[in-house]
PDB file of C-alpha atoms in Angstrom:
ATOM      1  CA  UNK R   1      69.030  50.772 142.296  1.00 61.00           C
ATOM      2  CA  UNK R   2      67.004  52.381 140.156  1.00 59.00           C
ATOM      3  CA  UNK R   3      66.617  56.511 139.555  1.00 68.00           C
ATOM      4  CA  UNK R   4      64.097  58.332 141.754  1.00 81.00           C
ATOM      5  CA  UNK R   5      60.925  59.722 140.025  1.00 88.00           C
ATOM      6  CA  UNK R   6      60.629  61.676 143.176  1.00 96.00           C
ATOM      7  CA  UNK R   7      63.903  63.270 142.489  1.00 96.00           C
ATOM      8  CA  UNK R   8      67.348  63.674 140.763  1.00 95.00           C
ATOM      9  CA  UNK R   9      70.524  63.765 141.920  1.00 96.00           C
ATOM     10  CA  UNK R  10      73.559  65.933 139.713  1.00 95.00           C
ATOM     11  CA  UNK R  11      76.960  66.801 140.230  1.00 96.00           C
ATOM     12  CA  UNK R  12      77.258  70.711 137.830  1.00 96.00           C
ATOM     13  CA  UNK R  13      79.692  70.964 135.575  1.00 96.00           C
ATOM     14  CA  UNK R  14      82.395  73.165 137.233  1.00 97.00           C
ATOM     15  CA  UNK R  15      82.359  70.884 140.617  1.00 97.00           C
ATOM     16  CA  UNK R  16      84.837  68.371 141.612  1.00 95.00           C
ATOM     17  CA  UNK R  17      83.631  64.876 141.748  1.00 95.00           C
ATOM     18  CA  UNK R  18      82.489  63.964 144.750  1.00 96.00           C
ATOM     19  CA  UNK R  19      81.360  60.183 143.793  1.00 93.00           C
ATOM     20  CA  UNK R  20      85.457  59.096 145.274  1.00 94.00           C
ATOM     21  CA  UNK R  21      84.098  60.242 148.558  1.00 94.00           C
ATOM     22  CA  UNK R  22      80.493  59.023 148.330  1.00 95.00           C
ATOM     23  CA  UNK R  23      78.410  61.608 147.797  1.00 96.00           C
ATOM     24  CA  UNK R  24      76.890  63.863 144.891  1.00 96.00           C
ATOM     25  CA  UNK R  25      76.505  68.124 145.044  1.00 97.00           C
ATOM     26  CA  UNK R  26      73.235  68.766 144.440  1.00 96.00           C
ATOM     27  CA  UNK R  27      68.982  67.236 144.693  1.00 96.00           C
ATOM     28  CA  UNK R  28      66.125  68.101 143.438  1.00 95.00           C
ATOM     29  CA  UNK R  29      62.852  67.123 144.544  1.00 97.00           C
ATOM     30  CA  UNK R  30      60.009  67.129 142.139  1.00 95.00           C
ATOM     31  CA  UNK R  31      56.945  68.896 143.382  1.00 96.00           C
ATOM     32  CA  UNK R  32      53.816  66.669 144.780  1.00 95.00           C
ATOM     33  CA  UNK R  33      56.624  64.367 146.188  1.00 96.00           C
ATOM     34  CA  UNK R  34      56.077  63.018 149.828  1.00 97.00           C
ATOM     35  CA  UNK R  35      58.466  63.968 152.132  1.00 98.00           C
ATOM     36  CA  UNK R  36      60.171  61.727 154.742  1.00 98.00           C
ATOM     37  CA  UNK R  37      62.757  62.559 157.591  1.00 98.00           C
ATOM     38  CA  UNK R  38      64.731  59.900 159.535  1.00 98.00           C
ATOM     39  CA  UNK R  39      66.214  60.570 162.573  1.00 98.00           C
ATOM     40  CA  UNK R  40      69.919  60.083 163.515  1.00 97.00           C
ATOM     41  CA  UNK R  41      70.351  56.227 162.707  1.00 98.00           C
ATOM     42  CA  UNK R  42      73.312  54.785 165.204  1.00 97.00           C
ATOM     43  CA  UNK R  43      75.064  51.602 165.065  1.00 97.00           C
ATOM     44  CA  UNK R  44      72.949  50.309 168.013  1.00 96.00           C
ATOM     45  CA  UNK R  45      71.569  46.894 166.976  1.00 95.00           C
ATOM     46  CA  UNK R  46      68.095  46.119 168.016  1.00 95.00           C
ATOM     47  CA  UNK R  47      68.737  45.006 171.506  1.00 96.00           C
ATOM     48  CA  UNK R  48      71.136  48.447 172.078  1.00 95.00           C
ATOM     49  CA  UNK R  49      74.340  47.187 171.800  1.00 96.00           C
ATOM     50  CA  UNK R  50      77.278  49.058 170.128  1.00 97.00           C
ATOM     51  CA  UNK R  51      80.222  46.921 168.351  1.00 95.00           C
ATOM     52  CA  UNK R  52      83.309  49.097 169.326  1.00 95.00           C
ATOM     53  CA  UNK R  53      84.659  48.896 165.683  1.00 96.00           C
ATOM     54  CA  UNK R  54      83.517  51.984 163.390  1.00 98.00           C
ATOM     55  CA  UNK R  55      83.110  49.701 160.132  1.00 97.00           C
ATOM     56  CA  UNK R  56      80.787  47.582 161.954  1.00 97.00           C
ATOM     57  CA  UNK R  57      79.140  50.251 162.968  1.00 98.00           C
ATOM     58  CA  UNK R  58      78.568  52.298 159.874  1.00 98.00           C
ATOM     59  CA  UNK R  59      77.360  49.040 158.688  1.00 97.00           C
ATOM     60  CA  UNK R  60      74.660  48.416 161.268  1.00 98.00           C
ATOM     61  CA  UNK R  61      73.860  52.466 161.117  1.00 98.00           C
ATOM     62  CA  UNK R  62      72.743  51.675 157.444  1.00 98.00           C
ATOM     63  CA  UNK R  63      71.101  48.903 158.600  1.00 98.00           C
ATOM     64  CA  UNK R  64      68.928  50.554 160.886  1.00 98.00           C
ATOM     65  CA  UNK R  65      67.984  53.312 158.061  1.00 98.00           C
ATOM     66  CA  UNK R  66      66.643  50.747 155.606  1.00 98.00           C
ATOM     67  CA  UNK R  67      64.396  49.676 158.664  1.00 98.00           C
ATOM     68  CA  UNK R  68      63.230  52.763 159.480  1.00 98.00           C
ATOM     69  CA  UNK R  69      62.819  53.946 155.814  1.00 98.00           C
ATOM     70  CA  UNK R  70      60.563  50.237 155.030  1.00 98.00           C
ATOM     71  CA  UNK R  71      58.328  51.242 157.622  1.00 98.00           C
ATOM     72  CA  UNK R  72      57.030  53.855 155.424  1.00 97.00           C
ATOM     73  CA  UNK R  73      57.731  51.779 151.994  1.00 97.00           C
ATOM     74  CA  UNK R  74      61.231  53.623 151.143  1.00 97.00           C
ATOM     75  CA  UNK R  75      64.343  52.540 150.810  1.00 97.00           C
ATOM     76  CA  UNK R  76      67.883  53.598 150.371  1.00 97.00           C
ATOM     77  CA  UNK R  77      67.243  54.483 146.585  1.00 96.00           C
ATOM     78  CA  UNK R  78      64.510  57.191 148.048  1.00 97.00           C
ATOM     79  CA  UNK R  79      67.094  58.925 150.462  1.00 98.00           C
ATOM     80  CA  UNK R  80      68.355  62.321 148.922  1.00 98.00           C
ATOM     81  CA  UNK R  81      70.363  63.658 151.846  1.00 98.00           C
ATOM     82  CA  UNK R  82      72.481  62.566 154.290  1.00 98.00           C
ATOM     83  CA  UNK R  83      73.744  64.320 157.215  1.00 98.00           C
ATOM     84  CA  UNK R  84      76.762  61.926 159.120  1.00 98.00           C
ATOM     85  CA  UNK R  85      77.956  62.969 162.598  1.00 98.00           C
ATOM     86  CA  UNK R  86      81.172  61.028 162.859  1.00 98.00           C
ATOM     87  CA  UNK R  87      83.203  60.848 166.250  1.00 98.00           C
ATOM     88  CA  UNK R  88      86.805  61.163 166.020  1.00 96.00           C
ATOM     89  CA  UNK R  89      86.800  61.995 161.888  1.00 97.00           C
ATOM     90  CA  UNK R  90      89.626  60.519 160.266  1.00 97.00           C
ATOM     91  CA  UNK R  91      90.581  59.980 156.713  1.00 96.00           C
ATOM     92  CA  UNK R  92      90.469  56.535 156.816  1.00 96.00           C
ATOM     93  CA  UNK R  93      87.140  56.492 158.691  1.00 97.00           C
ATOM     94  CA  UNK R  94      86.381  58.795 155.667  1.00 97.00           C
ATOM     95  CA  UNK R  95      87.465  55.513 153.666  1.00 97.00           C
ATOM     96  CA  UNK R  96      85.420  53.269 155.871  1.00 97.00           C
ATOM     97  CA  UNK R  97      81.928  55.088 154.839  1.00 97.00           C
ATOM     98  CA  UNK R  98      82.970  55.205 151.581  1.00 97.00           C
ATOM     99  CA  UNK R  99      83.145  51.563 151.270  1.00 97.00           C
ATOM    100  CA  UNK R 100      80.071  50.279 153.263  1.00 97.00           C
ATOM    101  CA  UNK R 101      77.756  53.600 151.124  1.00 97.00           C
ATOM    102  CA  UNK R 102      78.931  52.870 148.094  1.00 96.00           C
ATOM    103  CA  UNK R 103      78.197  48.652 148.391  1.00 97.00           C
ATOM    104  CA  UNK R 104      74.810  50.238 150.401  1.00 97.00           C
ATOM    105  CA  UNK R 105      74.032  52.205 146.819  1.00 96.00           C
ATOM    106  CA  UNK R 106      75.217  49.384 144.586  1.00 94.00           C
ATOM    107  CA  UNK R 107      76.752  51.252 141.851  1.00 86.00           C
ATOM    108  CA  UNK R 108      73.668  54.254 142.084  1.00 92.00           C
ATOM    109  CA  UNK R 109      74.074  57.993 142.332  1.00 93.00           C
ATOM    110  CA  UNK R 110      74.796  58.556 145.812  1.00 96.00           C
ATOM    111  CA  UNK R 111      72.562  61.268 147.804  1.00 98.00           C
ATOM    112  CA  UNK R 112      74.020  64.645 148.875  1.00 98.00           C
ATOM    113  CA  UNK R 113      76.008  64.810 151.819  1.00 97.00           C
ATOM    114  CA  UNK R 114      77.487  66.551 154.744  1.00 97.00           C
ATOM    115  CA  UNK R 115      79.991  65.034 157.149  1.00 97.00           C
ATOM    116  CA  UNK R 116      80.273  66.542 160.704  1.00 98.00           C
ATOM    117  CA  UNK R 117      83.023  65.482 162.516  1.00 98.00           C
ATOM    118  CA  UNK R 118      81.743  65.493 166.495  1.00 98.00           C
ATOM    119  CA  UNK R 119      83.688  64.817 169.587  1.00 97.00           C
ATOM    120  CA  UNK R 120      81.067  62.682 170.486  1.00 97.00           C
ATOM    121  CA  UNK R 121      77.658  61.623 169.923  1.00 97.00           C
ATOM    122  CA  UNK R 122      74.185  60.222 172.787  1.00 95.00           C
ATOM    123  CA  UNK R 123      75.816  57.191 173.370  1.00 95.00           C
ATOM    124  CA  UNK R 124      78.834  56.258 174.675  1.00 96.00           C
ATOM    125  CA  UNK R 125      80.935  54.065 172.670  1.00 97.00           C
ATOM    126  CA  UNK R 126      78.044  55.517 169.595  1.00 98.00           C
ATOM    127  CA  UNK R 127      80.914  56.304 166.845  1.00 98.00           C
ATOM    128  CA  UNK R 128      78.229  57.283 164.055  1.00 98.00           C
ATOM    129  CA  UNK R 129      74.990  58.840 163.587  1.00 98.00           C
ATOM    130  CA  UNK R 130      72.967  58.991 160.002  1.00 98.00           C
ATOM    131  CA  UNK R 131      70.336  61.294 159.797  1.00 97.00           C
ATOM    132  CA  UNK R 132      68.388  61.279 155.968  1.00 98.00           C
ATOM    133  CA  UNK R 133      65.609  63.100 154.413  1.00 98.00           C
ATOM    134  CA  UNK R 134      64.124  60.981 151.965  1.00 98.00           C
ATOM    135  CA  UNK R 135      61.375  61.796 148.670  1.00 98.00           C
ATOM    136  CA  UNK R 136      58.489  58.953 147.573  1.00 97.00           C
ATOM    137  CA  UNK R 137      56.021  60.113 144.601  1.00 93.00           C
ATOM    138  CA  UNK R 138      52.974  61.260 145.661  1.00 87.00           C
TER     139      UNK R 138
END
């Protein structure tokens, strides 16, 4: 995936790395850039259904952002933050999202991040939610 010319991602000097857990410190979005916000993506799959396994459902949650971000010609490599609302946060649930967003980013810088751990989320059996803000040159 290549860079954005929309933005750039950095982790300053000083920082811990956070690429282990799947996410980098800090964006910047170059001005003139067009600006796109996706809702909360869920692991729903088109007909509603939720698999009850979180790894399925992180992957599916992905899923549904690449389809909402092609509807406006993005894709993953556009998205500069992520907020996750996870349900029951665990470590290796932590290690779960790690896994599927890193093979989601292929070896690119991944975008900011912040994890909220939720009791629960607008579905029941809904284990994760992905909500992105995404940059496109003008």
């Amino acid at each position: 995936m290549a860079q954005s010319t929309a933005f750039s991602l950095c982790n300053p000097e000083g920082l811990y790395d956070p690429s282990p857990n799947a996410y980098s410190h800090l964006a910047e979005v170059r001005p003139g850039s067009r600006l796109l916000a996706v809702a909360g993506q869920g692991g729903e799959d088109a007909q509603g259904r939720l698999a009850p396994d979180f790894e399925v459902q992180a992957r599916q949650a992905l899923a549904n952002l690449r389809l909402a971000l092609a509807a406006k010609g993005a894709g993953l490599g556009d998205v500069y933050k992520l907020t996750l609302l996870i349900v029951d946060h665990s470590e290796p649930r932590l290690r779960q999202w790690v896994a599927e967003a890193q093979q989601a980013w292929a070896g690119a810088m991944l975008p900011t991040c912040t994890l909220i751990p939720v009791p629960r989320l607008a579905l029941d059996g809904m284990l994760i939610e992905i909500d992105a803000l995404a940059a496109l040159p003008a």
